[in-house]
mmCIF file of C-alpha atoms in Angstrom:
data_model
loop_
_atom_site.group_PDB
_atom_site.id
_atom_site.type_symbol
_atom_site.label_atom_id
_atom_site.label_comp_id
_atom_site.label_asym_id
_atom_site.label_seq_id
_atom_site.Cartn_x
_atom_site.Cartn_y
_atom_site.Cartn_z
ATOM 1 C CA MET A 1 -23.031 -12.916 -5.325
ATOM 2 C CA TYR A 2 -21.093 -10.819 -7.822
ATOM 3 C CA GLU A 3 -21.843 -10.855 -11.528
ATOM 4 C CA PRO A 4 -19.476 -12.721 -13.908
ATOM 5 C CA ARG A 5 -16.656 -10.542 -15.232
ATOM 6 C CA SER A 6 -15.868 -9.919 -18.882
ATOM 7 C CA ILE A 7 -12.343 -10.403 -20.292
ATOM 8 C CA GLN A 8 -11.934 -6.596 -20.260
ATOM 9 C CA ASP A 9 -12.960 -6.395 -16.582
ATOM 10 C CA LYS A 10 -10.499 -9.171 -15.691
ATOM 11 C CA PHE A 11 -7.695 -7.388 -17.546
ATOM 12 C CA PHE A 12 -8.353 -4.093 -15.752
ATOM 13 C CA LEU A 13 -8.569 -5.931 -12.427
ATOM 14 C CA VAL A 14 -5.016 -7.230 -12.936
ATOM 15 C CA ILE A 15 -3.930 -3.664 -13.844
ATOM 16 C CA LYS A 16 -5.528 -2.417 -10.614
ATOM 17 C CA GLY A 17 -3.598 -5.103 -8.743
ATOM 18 C CA LEU A 18 -0.382 -3.884 -10.403
ATOM 19 C CA CYS A 19 -1.123 -0.326 -9.244
ATOM 20 C CA MET A 20 -2.067 -1.473 -5.756
ATOM 21 C CA GLY A 21 1.114 -3.551 -5.405
ATOM 22 C CA ALA A 22 3.333 -0.701 -6.571
ATOM 23 C CA ALA A 23 1.590 1.739 -4.207
ATOM 24 C CA ASN A 24 1.952 -0.615 -1.234
ATOM 25 C CA LYS A 25 5.733 -0.770 -1.630
ATOM 26 C CA VAL A 26 6.305 3.012 -1.690
ATOM 27 C CA PRO A 27 6.609 4.655 1.750
ATOM 28 C CA GLY A 28 3.837 7.232 2.097
ATOM 29 C CA VAL A 29 1.499 5.768 -0.512
ATOM 30 C CA SER A 30 -1.392 3.451 0.352
ATOM 31 C CA GLY A 31 -2.672 0.615 -1.800
ATOM 32 C CA GLY A 32 -6.007 1.159 -0.081
ATOM 33 C CA ILE A 33 -6.301 4.528 -1.844
ATOM 34 C CA VAL A 34 -6.010 2.744 -5.214
ATOM 35 C CA ALA A 35 -8.796 0.357 -4.170
ATOM 36 C CA PHE A 36 -10.966 3.208 -2.891
ATOM 37 C CA VAL A 37 -10.551 5.464 -5.906
ATOM 38 C CA ALA A 38 -10.716 2.662 -8.497
ATOM 39 C CA GLY A 39 -14.098 1.685 -7.086
ATOM 40 C CA PHE A 40 -13.442 -1.833 -5.764
ATOM 41 C CA TYR A 41 -12.674 -1.071 -2.099
ATOM 42 C CA GLU A 42 -15.913 -2.451 -0.626
ATOM 43 C CA GLU A 43 -15.786 -5.586 -2.797
ATOM 44 C CA PHE A 44 -12.160 -6.078 -1.701
ATOM 45 C CA ILE A 45 -13.052 -5.813 1.998
ATOM 46 C CA TYR A 46 -16.163 -7.995 1.733
ATOM 47 C CA SER A 47 -14.271 -10.643 -0.281
ATOM 48 C CA LEU A 48 -11.542 -10.804 2.360
ATOM 49 C CA GLN A 49 -14.240 -11.094 5.019
ATOM 50 C CA LYS A 50 -15.373 -14.327 3.339
ATOM 51 C CA VAL A 51 -12.059 -15.942 4.297
ATOM 52 C CA ASN A 52 -13.559 -17.333 7.497
ATOM 53 C CA GLY A 53 -14.418 -20.589 9.253
ATOM 54 C CA LYS A 54 -17.043 -21.547 6.680
ATOM 55 C CA ALA A 55 -14.538 -21.016 3.842
ATOM 56 C CA PHE A 56 -11.929 -23.251 5.501
ATOM 57 C CA LYS A 57 -14.601 -25.897 6.142
ATOM 58 C CA LEU A 58 -15.412 -25.936 2.412
ATOM 59 C CA LEU A 59 -11.699 -26.122 1.599
ATOM 60 C CA PHE A 60 -10.913 -28.979 4.001
ATOM 61 C CA ASN A 61 -13.948 -30.935 2.751
ATOM 62 C CA GLY A 62 -12.553 -30.786 -0.769
ATOM 63 C CA ARG A 63 -15.303 -28.512 -2.113
ATOM 64 C CA PHE A 64 -12.845 -26.340 -4.009
ATOM 65 C CA LYS A 65 -15.332 -24.810 -6.473
ATOM 66 C CA SER A 66 -17.690 -23.841 -3.657
ATOM 67 C CA PHE A 67 -14.745 -22.401 -1.710
ATOM 68 C CA TYR A 68 -13.607 -20.417 -4.756
ATOM 69 C CA ARG A 69 -17.090 -18.983 -5.355
ATOM 70 C CA TYR A 70 -17.689 -18.276 -1.665
ATOM 71 C CA ILE A 71 -14.557 -16.105 -1.248
ATOM 72 C CA ASN A 72 -15.145 -14.367 -4.629
ATOM 73 C CA GLY A 73 -12.024 -16.142 -5.868
ATOM 74 C CA SER A 74 -12.131 -14.779 -9.426
ATOM 75 C CA PHE A 75 -11.795 -11.255 -7.992
ATOM 76 C CA LEU A 76 -9.189 -11.961 -5.297
ATOM 77 C CA SER A 77 -6.997 -14.225 -7.450
ATOM 78 C CA LEU A 78 -6.721 -11.674 -10.297
ATOM 79 C CA LEU A 79 -6.089 -8.801 -7.897
ATOM 80 C CA ILE A 80 -3.459 -10.696 -5.895
ATOM 81 C CA PHE A 81 -1.840 -11.923 -9.132
ATOM 82 C CA GLY A 82 -1.498 -8.284 -10.249
ATOM 83 C CA MET A 83 0.046 -7.328 -6.893
ATOM 84 C CA LEU A 84 2.570 -10.183 -7.042
ATOM 85 C CA VAL A 85 3.601 -9.317 -10.610
ATOM 86 C CA SER A 86 3.921 -5.677 -9.542
ATOM 87 C CA TYR A 87 6.156 -6.577 -6.647
ATOM 88 C CA PHE A 88 8.822 -8.031 -8.913
ATOM 89 C CA SER A 89 8.333 -5.765 -11.950
ATOM 90 C CA VAL A 90 6.432 -2.459 -11.709
ATOM 91 C CA SER A 91 7.768 -1.744 -8.230
ATOM 92 C CA LYS A 92 11.329 -2.341 -9.493
ATOM 93 C CA ILE A 93 10.749 0.293 -12.205
ATOM 94 C CA LEU A 94 9.331 2.578 -9.540
ATOM 95 C CA ASP A 95 12.435 2.035 -7.408
ATOM 96 C CA TYR A 96 14.580 3.126 -10.388
ATOM 97 C CA PHE A 97 12.656 6.378 -10.889
ATOM 98 C CA LEU A 98 12.696 7.061 -7.138
ATOM 99 C CA GLU A 99 16.493 6.938 -7.355
ATOM 100 C CA GLN A 100 16.800 8.987 -10.570
ATOM 101 C CA LYS A 101 13.873 11.461 -10.380
ATOM 102 C CA GLU A 102 12.740 11.264 -6.783
ATOM 103 C CA LEU A 103 11.192 14.765 -6.615
ATOM 104 C CA TYR A 104 8.989 14.203 -9.669
ATOM 105 C CA VAL A 105 7.817 10.771 -8.472
ATOM 106 C CA TRP A 106 6.802 12.169 -5.085
ATOM 107 C CA ALA A 107 5.136 15.131 -6.845
ATOM 108 C CA GLY A 108 3.078 12.710 -8.940
ATOM 109 C CA PHE A 109 2.020 10.783 -5.838
ATOM 110 C CA PHE A 110 1.189 14.033 -4.030
ATOM 111 C CA GLY A 111 -1.066 15.009 -6.931
ATOM 112 C CA MET A 112 -2.719 11.587 -6.864
ATOM 113 C CA ILE A 113 -3.448 11.939 -3.128
ATOM 114 C CA LEU A 114 -4.910 15.421 -3.746
ATOM 115 C CA GLY A 115 -7.006 13.985 -6.558
ATOM 116 C CA SER A 116 -8.184 11.118 -4.369
ATOM 117 C CA ILE A 117 -9.301 13.544 -1.636
ATOM 118 C CA TYR A 118 -11.391 15.371 -4.245
ATOM 119 C CA TYR A 119 -12.669 12.082 -5.672
ATOM 120 C CA ILE A 120 -13.809 10.701 -2.312
ATOM 121 C CA SER A 121 -15.254 13.943 -0.894
ATOM 122 C CA LYS A 122 -16.997 15.411 -3.976
ATOM 123 C CA ASP A 123 -20.096 13.226 -3.623
ATOM 124 C CA TYR A 124 -20.007 12.992 0.163
ATOM 125 C CA GLU A 125 -23.123 14.799 1.436
ATOM 126 C CA HIS A 126 -23.288 13.580 5.018
ATOM 127 C CA TRP A 127 -21.336 16.221 6.923
ATOM 128 C CA ASN A 128 -22.780 16.809 10.371
ATOM 129 C CA ARG A 129 -21.462 17.170 13.914
ATOM 130 C CA LYS A 130 -20.464 13.495 14.224
ATOM 131 C CA THR A 131 -18.850 13.159 10.797
ATOM 132 C CA ILE A 132 -16.951 16.479 11.159
ATOM 133 C CA ILE A 133 -15.495 15.294 14.489
ATOM 134 C CA ALA A 134 -14.643 11.912 12.890
ATOM 135 C CA GLY A 135 -12.954 13.696 9.974
ATOM 136 C CA LEU A 136 -10.894 15.880 12.323
ATOM 137 C CA ILE A 137 -9.798 12.808 14.315
ATOM 138 C CA GLY A 138 -8.701 11.130 11.067
ATOM 139 C CA LEU A 139 -6.834 14.312 10.059
ATOM 140 C CA PHE A 140 -5.029 14.526 13.423
ATOM 141 C CA VAL A 141 -4.000 10.843 13.360
ATOM 142 C CA GLY A 142 -2.792 11.141 9.735
ATOM 143 C CA ILE A 143 -0.652 14.202 10.519
ATOM 144 C CA SER A 144 0.716 12.596 13.715
ATOM 145 C CA ILE A 145 1.840 9.431 11.896
ATOM 146 C CA SER A 146 3.560 11.552 9.215
ATOM 147 C CA PHE A 147 5.929 13.091 11.748
ATOM 148 C CA LEU A 148 6.709 10.149 14.048
ATOM 149 C CA SER A 149 10.352 9.120 14.483
ATOM 150 C CA PRO A 150 11.299 5.570 13.424
ATOM 151 C CA ALA A 151 12.395 2.802 15.780
ATOM 152 C CA LYS A 152 15.451 0.539 15.457
ATOM 153 C CA GLU A 153 15.456 -2.684 13.398
ATOM 154 C CA ASN A 154 14.145 -5.709 15.329
ATOM 155 C CA ASP A 155 14.233 -9.300 13.991
ATOM 156 C CA ASN A 156 12.351 -10.921 16.894
ATOM 157 C CA LEU A 157 9.860 -13.294 15.196
ATOM 158 C CA LEU A 158 6.904 -12.236 17.369
ATOM 159 C CA PHE A 159 7.612 -8.600 16.499
ATOM 160 C CA ILE A 160 7.965 -9.577 12.811
ATOM 161 C CA PHE A 161 4.518 -11.218 12.976
ATOM 162 C CA LEU A 162 3.064 -8.041 14.509
ATOM 163 C CA CYS A 163 4.807 -5.988 11.786
ATOM 164 C CA GLY A 164 2.974 -8.092 9.211
ATOM 165 C CA MET A 165 -0.387 -7.549 10.897
ATOM 166 C CA ILE A 166 0.170 -3.794 11.221
ATOM 167 C CA SER A 167 1.783 -3.084 7.845
ATOM 168 C CA VAL A 168 -0.973 -4.801 5.856
ATOM 169 C CA SER A 169 -3.234 -1.953 6.968
ATOM 170 C CA GLY A 170 -1.922 -0.060 3.921
ATOM 171 C CA MET A 171 -3.913 -2.430 1.712
ATOM 172 C CA THR A 172 -7.126 -2.101 3.719
ATOM 173 C CA LEU A 173 -7.028 1.455 5.096
ATOM 174 C CA PRO A 174 -6.868 4.230 2.461
ATOM 175 C CA GLY A 175 -4.282 6.825 3.431
ATOM 176 C CA LEU A 176 -2.282 4.619 5.796
ATOM 177 C CA SER A 177 0.945 3.526 4.125
ATOM 178 C CA GLY A 178 2.044 0.061 5.234
ATOM 179 C CA SER A 179 5.575 0.719 3.957
ATOM 180 C CA PHE A 180 5.815 3.950 5.945
ATOM 181 C CA ILE A 181 4.558 2.116 9.046
ATOM 182 C CA LEU A 182 7.408 -0.386 8.546
ATOM 183 C CA ILE A 183 9.880 2.518 8.408
ATOM 184 C CA LEU A 184 8.480 3.773 11.729
ATOM 185 C CA LEU A 185 8.766 0.260 13.183
ATOM 186 C CA GLY A 186 12.383 0.136 11.946
ATOM 187 C CA ASN A 187 11.934 -2.938 9.747
ATOM 188 C CA TYR A 188 11.318 -1.576 6.226
ATOM 189 C CA VAL A 189 14.735 -2.637 4.872
ATOM 190 C CA LEU A 190 14.646 -6.030 6.607
ATOM 191 C CA LEU A 191 11.122 -6.965 5.434
ATOM 192 C CA LEU A 192 10.620 -5.216 2.096
ATOM 193 C CA VAL A 193 14.183 -5.176 0.755
ATOM 194 C CA ASP A 194 16.429 -7.849 2.279
ATOM 195 C CA SER A 195 13.724 -10.518 2.701
ATOM 196 C CA VAL A 196 12.214 -10.019 -0.761
ATOM 197 C CA ASN A 197 15.665 -10.089 -2.369
ATOM 198 C CA ALA A 198 16.487 -13.280 -0.440
ATOM 199 C CA LEU A 199 13.333 -14.922 -1.806
ATOM 200 C CA TYR A 200 14.069 -13.695 -5.327
ATOM 201 C CA ASP A 201 17.661 -14.990 -5.198
ATOM 202 C CA THR A 202 16.538 -18.331 -3.743
ATOM 203 C CA CYS A 203 13.905 -18.859 -6.453
ATOM 204 C CA ALA A 204 16.464 -17.955 -9.161
ATOM 205 C CA GLU A 205 18.962 -20.459 -7.713
ATOM 206 C CA ILE A 206 16.361 -23.246 -7.487
ATOM 207 C CA LEU A 207 15.402 -22.729 -11.140
ATOM 208 C CA THR A 208 19.044 -23.249 -12.115
ATOM 209 C CA GLY A 209 19.302 -26.375 -9.944
ATOM 210 C CA ASP A 210 21.448 -24.692 -7.292
ATOM 211 C CA PHE A 211 20.386 -25.655 -3.731
ATOM 212 C CA GLY A 212 23.446 -24.210 -2.019
ATOM 213 C CA PHE A 213 21.253 -21.788 -0.055
ATOM 214 C CA VAL A 214 20.334 -24.603 2.378
ATOM 215 C CA LYS A 215 23.856 -24.243 3.807
ATOM 216 C CA ASN A 216 23.565 -20.454 4.027
ATOM 217 C CA GLN A 217 22.253 -19.881 7.559
ATOM 218 C CA GLU A 218 21.836 -16.119 7.048
ATOM 219 C CA ARG A 219 19.690 -16.741 3.952
ATOM 220 C CA LEU A 220 17.585 -19.344 5.785
ATOM 221 C CA ASP A 221 17.042 -16.977 8.741
ATOM 222 C CA THR A 222 15.931 -14.240 6.336
ATOM 223 C CA LEU A 223 13.495 -16.626 4.603
ATOM 224 C CA VAL A 224 12.039 -17.619 7.992
ATOM 225 C CA ILE A 225 11.563 -13.906 8.766
ATOM 226 C CA LEU A 226 9.777 -13.444 5.429
ATOM 227 C CA ALA A 227 7.538 -16.473 6.112
ATOM 228 C CA VAL A 228 6.556 -15.133 9.552
ATOM 229 C CA PHE A 229 5.967 -11.658 8.106
ATOM 230 C CA THR A 230 3.764 -13.121 5.346
ATOM 231 C CA THR A 231 1.774 -15.136 7.908
ATOM 232 C CA GLY A 232 1.269 -12.026 10.022
ATOM 233 C CA SER A 233 0.178 -10.069 6.943
ATOM 234 C CA ALA A 234 -2.378 -12.741 6.011
ATOM 235 C CA ALA A 235 -3.717 -12.825 9.585
ATOM 236 C CA GLY A 236 -3.920 -9.022 9.689
ATOM 237 C CA LEU A 237 -5.565 -8.823 6.282
ATOM 238 C CA VAL A 238 -8.349 -11.234 7.218
ATOM 239 C CA SER A 239 -8.938 -9.942 10.774
ATOM 240 C CA LEU A 240 -8.868 -6.268 9.750
ATOM 241 C CA SER A 241 -11.227 -6.945 6.844
ATOM 242 C CA HIS A 242 -13.802 -8.355 9.266
ATOM 243 C CA LEU A 243 -13.547 -5.234 11.427
ATOM 244 C CA LEU A 244 -13.750 -2.902 8.406
ATOM 245 C CA SER A 245 -16.661 -4.855 6.946
ATOM 246 C CA TYR A 246 -18.554 -4.333 10.209
ATOM 247 C CA VAL A 247 -17.862 -0.589 10.453
ATOM 248 C CA LEU A 248 -18.626 -0.043 6.738
ATOM 249 C CA LYS A 249 -21.948 -1.793 7.214
ATOM 250 C CA HIS A 250 -22.973 -0.019 10.432
ATOM 251 C CA TYR A 251 -21.028 3.294 10.351
ATOM 252 C CA LYS A 252 -20.388 3.936 6.662
ATOM 253 C CA HIS A 253 -20.700 7.752 6.718
ATOM 254 C CA ILE A 254 -18.523 8.148 9.819
ATOM 255 C CA THR A 255 -15.936 5.729 8.390
ATOM 256 C CA THR A 256 -15.813 7.654 5.112
ATOM 257 C CA ALA A 257 -15.346 10.927 7.047
ATOM 258 C CA VAL A 258 -12.421 9.380 8.984
ATOM 259 C CA ILE A 259 -10.871 8.161 5.708
ATOM 260 C CA ILE A 260 -11.182 11.633 4.113
ATOM 261 C CA GLY A 261 -9.509 13.216 7.163
ATOM 262 C CA PHE A 262 -6.857 10.511 7.332
ATOM 263 C CA ILE A 263 -5.895 10.799 3.662
ATOM 264 C CA THR A 264 -5.702 14.597 4.019
ATOM 265 C CA GLY A 265 -3.421 14.168 7.033
ATOM 266 C CA SER A 266 -1.212 11.758 5.094
ATOM 267 C CA LEU A 267 -0.294 14.504 2.592
ATOM 268 C CA GLY A 268 2.612 15.349 4.904
ATOM 269 C CA THR A 269 4.068 11.884 4.290
ATOM 270 C CA VAL A 270 4.158 12.322 0.495
ATOM 271 C CA TRP A 271 5.144 16.021 0.445
ATOM 272 C CA PRO A 272 7.506 16.126 -2.587
ATOM 273 C CA TRP A 273 10.013 18.664 -1.272
ATOM 274 C CA LYS A 274 11.939 16.788 1.375
ATOM 275 C CA ARG A 275 15.473 15.681 2.115
ATOM 276 C CA THR A 276 16.085 12.028 2.896
ATOM 277 C CA ILE A 277 17.670 11.324 6.275
ATOM 278 C CA PHE A 278 19.840 8.199 6.159
ATOM 279 C CA LYS A 279 20.946 5.951 8.994
ATOM 280 C CA THR A 280 24.521 6.759 10.083
ATOM 281 C CA ASP A 281 27.088 5.319 12.458
ATOM 282 C CA GLU A 282 28.825 7.171 15.320
ATOM 283 C CA GLN A 283 31.229 8.841 12.844
ATOM 284 C CA GLY A 284 28.338 10.154 10.728
ATOM 285 C CA VAL A 285 29.022 7.739 7.834
ATOM 286 C CA ASN A 286 25.945 6.335 6.076
ATOM 287 C CA ILE A 287 25.209 2.700 6.977
ATOM 288 C CA LEU A 288 24.438 0.408 4.010
ATOM 289 C CA ASP A 289 22.000 -2.518 3.891
ATOM 290 C CA SER A 290 22.853 -5.992 2.526
ATOM 291 C CA ASN A 291 22.415 -4.676 -1.052
ATOM 292 C CA GLY A 292 24.822 -1.787 -0.564
ATOM 293 C CA LYS A 293 22.022 0.798 -0.396
ATOM 294 C CA GLU A 294 21.706 3.560 2.172
ATOM 295 C CA ILE A 295 19.058 2.966 4.832
ATOM 296 C CA ILE A 296 16.273 5.582 5.021
ATOM 297 C CA VAL A 297 15.132 6.528 8.534
ATOM 298 C CA ASN A 298 12.986 9.617 7.876
ATOM 299 C CA TYR A 299 12.531 12.784 5.806
ATOM 300 C CA GLU A 300 13.159 16.504 6.431
ATOM 301 C CA ARG A 301 10.480 18.585 4.688
ATOM 302 C CA TYR A 302 10.958 22.105 3.282
ATOM 303 C CA PHE A 303 9.175 24.643 1.043
ATOM 304 C CA PRO A 304 10.429 24.821 -2.568
ATOM 305 C CA LYS A 305 12.069 27.794 -4.233
ATOM 306 C CA ILE A 306 9.782 29.235 -6.918
ATOM 307 C CA ASP A 307 12.678 30.437 -9.105
ATOM 308 C CA LEU A 308 13.936 26.882 -9.774
ATOM 309 C CA ALA A 309 12.945 25.059 -12.976
ATOM 310 C CA GLU A 310 12.663 21.735 -11.120
ATOM 311 C CA THR A 311 10.009 23.273 -8.846
ATOM 312 C CA TRP A 312 7.805 24.044 -11.846
ATOM 313 C CA TRP A 313 8.419 20.556 -13.271
ATOM 314 C CA ALA A 314 7.390 19.111 -9.902
ATOM 315 C CA ILE A 315 4.201 21.220 -9.954
ATOM 316 C CA PHE A 316 3.554 19.883 -13.467
ATOM 317 C CA PHE A 317 3.792 16.302 -12.148
ATOM 318 C CA VAL A 318 1.463 17.207 -9.266
ATOM 319 C CA LEU A 319 -1.070 18.238 -11.920
ATOM 320 C CA VAL A 320 -0.381 14.987 -13.818
ATOM 321 C CA GLY A 321 -1.143 13.046 -10.617
ATOM 322 C CA ILE A 322 -4.404 14.941 -10.166
ATOM 323 C CA GLY A 323 -5.192 14.311 -13.856
ATOM 324 C CA ILE A 324 -4.731 10.548 -13.391
ATOM 325 C CA LEU A 325 -7.341 10.519 -10.633
ATOM 326 C CA LEU A 326 -9.732 12.683 -12.661
ATOM 327 C CA GLY A 327 -9.211 10.231 -15.534
ATOM 328 C CA LEU A 328 -10.151 7.317 -13.245
ATOM 329 C CA ASP A 329 -13.254 9.261 -12.219
ATOM 330 C CA TRP A 330 -14.163 9.792 -15.877
ATOM 331 C CA TYR A 331 -13.544 6.102 -16.653
ATOM 332 C CA GLY A 332 -15.741 5.032 -13.714
ATOM 333 C CA LYS A 333 -18.629 7.263 -14.828
ATOM 334 C CA ASN A 334 -18.460 6.085 -18.447
ATOM 335 C CA ARG A 335 -18.232 2.442 -17.369
ATOM 336 C CA LYS A 336 -21.373 2.800 -15.249
ATOM 337 C CA SER A 337 -23.262 4.536 -18.086
#
């Protein structure tokens, strides 16, 4: 059982949820890294593991308080609340800066990933033959994923369900970006842009008493896709948490070595100096999504020119990103003391 949380702890838990939600939406950034670095990764995994047959038995028997305590509800509810708020607020702000100052945003994330590698590995004292091999495997897989080519969009409901199960890995596996996985699967725009906007528009219309969307077949189809995706995400979150809980309990040092290697390999995904490759038609004209935005299919990476002022500003934001992680490290140490 976990100790009761103070008002301050609850507030910071919502803030962590905000950060985790924002990170999950950005291709190349993993919400799992936020959980790992902020020091609540194991509690997150073990709490999700409690969503099992016993929990549902308590729920169906009407023992709501017991169910809430059993799944560590005070922790999960605050964290998920923060992620939901982030999805419709912080992530929108992030989208704006990605459009206006993309290089500096990616530079900040790159610095945060560098800082997280330092944070995770600085106290890791279990390097041996097995953990080195595990770390190298994680590094190879991370680099390989960074340079995969994306597939075409697919709205088959079974595939959407699988997308949900796979993409949620960004919340549970540090270094693996669920959003980037959706880009590779070809469904990032459909599931994280069009579907979310459809839900947002529908909720706004219902609040104003407008139920015209029930006659909009395209909207209804998109909402069904979102529902299936959400179900797949929930199924993936619970099933993956059970697997991770087992490996953390029995192979903690090897798992940590894989995570360190994987996060290091994922640096290629968040490399700041890259050109965005957009989806085009046969004439080479950029194809737009339902919101009139260009569809991203991949990135072309390059080395920056040292004589440009923006390069030095980007390096400054890399250092800011590293500083944020060092600040979290300092906060964690002082909180423990």
